[in-house]
PDB file of C-alpha atoms in Angstrom:
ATOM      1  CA  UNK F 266      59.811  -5.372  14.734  1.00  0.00           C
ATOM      2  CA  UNK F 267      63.200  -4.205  15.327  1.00  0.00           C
ATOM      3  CA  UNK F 268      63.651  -1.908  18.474  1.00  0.00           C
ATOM      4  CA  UNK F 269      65.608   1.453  17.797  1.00  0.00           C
ATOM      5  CA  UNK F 270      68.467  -0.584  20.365  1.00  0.00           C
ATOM      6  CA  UNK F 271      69.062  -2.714  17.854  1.00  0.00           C
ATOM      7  CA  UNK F 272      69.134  -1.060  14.847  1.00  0.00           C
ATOM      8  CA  UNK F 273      71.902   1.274  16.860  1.00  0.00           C
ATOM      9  CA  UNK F 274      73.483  -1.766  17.327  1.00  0.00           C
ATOM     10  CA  UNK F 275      73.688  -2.563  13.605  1.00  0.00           C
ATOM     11  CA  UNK F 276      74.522   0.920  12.498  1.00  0.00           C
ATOM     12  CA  UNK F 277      77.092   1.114  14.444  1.00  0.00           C
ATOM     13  CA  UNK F 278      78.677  -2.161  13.015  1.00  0.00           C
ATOM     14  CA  UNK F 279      77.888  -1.276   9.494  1.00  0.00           C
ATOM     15  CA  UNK F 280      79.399   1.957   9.505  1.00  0.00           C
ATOM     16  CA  UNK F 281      82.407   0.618  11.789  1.00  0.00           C
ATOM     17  CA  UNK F 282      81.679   3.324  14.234  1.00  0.00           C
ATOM     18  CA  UNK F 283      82.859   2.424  17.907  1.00  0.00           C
ATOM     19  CA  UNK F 284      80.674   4.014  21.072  1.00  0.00           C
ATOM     20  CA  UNK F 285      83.343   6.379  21.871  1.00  0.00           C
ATOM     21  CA  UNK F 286      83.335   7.869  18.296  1.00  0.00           C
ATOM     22  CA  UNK F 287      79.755   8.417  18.535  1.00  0.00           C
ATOM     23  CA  UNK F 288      79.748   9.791  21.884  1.00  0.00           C
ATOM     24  CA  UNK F 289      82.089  12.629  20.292  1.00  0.00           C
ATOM     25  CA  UNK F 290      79.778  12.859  17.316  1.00  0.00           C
ATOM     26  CA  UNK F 291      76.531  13.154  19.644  1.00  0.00           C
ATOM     27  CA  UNK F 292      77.730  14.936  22.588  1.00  0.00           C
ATOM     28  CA  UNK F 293      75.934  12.150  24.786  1.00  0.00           C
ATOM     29  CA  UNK F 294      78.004  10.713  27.337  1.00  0.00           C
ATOM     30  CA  UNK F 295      79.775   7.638  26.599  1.00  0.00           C
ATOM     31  CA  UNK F 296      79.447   5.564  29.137  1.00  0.00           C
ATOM     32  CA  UNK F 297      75.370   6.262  29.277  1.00  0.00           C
ATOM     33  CA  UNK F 298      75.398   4.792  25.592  1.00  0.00           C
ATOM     34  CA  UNK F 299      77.754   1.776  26.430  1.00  0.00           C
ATOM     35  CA  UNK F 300      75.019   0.860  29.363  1.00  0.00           C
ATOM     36  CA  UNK F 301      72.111   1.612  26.919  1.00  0.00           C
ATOM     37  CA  UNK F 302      73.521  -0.730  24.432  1.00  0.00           C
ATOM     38  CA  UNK F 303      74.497  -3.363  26.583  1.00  0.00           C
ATOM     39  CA  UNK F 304      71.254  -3.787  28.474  1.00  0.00           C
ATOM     40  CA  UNK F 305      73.750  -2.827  31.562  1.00  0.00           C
ATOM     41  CA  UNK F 306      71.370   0.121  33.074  1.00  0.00           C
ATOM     42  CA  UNK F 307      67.416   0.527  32.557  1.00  0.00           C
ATOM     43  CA  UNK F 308      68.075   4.357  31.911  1.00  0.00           C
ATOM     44  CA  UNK F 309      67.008   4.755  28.611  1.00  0.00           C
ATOM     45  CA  UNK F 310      67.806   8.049  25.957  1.00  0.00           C
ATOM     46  CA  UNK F 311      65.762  10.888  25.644  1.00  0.00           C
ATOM     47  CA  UNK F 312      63.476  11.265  22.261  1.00  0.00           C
ATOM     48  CA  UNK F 313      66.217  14.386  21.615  1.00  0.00           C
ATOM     49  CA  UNK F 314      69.159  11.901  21.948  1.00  0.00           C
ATOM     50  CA  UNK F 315      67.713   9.240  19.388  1.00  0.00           C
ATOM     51  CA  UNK F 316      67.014  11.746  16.765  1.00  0.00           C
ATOM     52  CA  UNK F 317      70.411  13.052  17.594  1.00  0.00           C
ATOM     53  CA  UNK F 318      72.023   9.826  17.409  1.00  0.00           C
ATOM     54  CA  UNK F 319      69.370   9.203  14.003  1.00  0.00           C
ATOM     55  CA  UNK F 320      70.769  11.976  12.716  1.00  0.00           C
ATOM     56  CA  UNK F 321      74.294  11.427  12.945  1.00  0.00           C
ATOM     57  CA  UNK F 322      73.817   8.001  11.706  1.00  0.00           C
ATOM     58  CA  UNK F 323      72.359   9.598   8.161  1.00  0.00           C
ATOM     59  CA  UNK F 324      69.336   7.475   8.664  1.00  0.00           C
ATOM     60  CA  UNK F 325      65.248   8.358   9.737  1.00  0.00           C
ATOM     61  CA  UNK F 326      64.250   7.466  13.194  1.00  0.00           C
ATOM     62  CA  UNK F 327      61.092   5.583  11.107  1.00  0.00           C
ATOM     63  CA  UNK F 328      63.943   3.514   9.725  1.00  0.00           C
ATOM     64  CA  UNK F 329      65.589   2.435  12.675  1.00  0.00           C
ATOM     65  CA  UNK F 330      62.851   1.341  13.946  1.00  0.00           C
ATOM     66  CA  UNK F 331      61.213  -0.107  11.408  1.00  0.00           C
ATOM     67  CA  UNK F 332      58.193   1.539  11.759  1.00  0.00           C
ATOM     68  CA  UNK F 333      56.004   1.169   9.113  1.00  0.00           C
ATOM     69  CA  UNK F 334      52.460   2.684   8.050  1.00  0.00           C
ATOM     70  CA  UNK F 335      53.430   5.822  10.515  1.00  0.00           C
ATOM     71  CA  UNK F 336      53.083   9.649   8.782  1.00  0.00           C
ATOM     72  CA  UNK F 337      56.048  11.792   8.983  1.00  0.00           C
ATOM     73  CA  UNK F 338      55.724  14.286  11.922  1.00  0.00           C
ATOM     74  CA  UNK F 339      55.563  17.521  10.037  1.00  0.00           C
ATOM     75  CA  UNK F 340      52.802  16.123   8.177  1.00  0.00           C
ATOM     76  CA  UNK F 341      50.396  15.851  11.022  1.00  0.00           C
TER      77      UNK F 341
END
C-alpha cells in the first residue's frame, strides 16, 4: 500500500509541480513540505493540510493513498 508521502511524491512529478509552487497553491509553508517529503523532519501534516494538498492536486485523499474497501466520509 502506497503511503499518502508517496503518492505526493508522484503527483508532484506527474503534474511537474515543484514544492515551492505548491506551497503557493496550499498556503502551507514550504520548507515544512520540503522536510515532509524528504523524510528530513518527523513533523508530519495535519489531516486539513492533506485534503488541502488532495485537493489542489485534483485527486481523492482515498486515491492517494490507495485505500481501498473504505466508504466515503459523508456516507457514514
Amino acid at each position: 500500500m502506497k503511503t499518502f508521502k508517496d503518492s505526493l511524491r508522484d503527483e508532484l512529478h506527474n503534474q511537474n509541480i515543484s514544492v515551492n509552487e505548491l506551497a503557493n497553491m496550499t498556503g502551507i509553508k514550504e520548507q515544512k513540505l520540503t522536510y515532509y517529503i524528504k523524510n528530513i523532519s518527523y513533523n508530519s501534516l495535519s489531516l486539513h493540510e492533506i485534503l488541502i494538498i488532495s485537493n489542489v492536486l485534483g485527486k481523492s485523499i482515498y486515491d492517494m493513498c490507495q485505500l481501498k474497501d473504505i466508504k466515503n466520509i459523508t456516507q457514514i
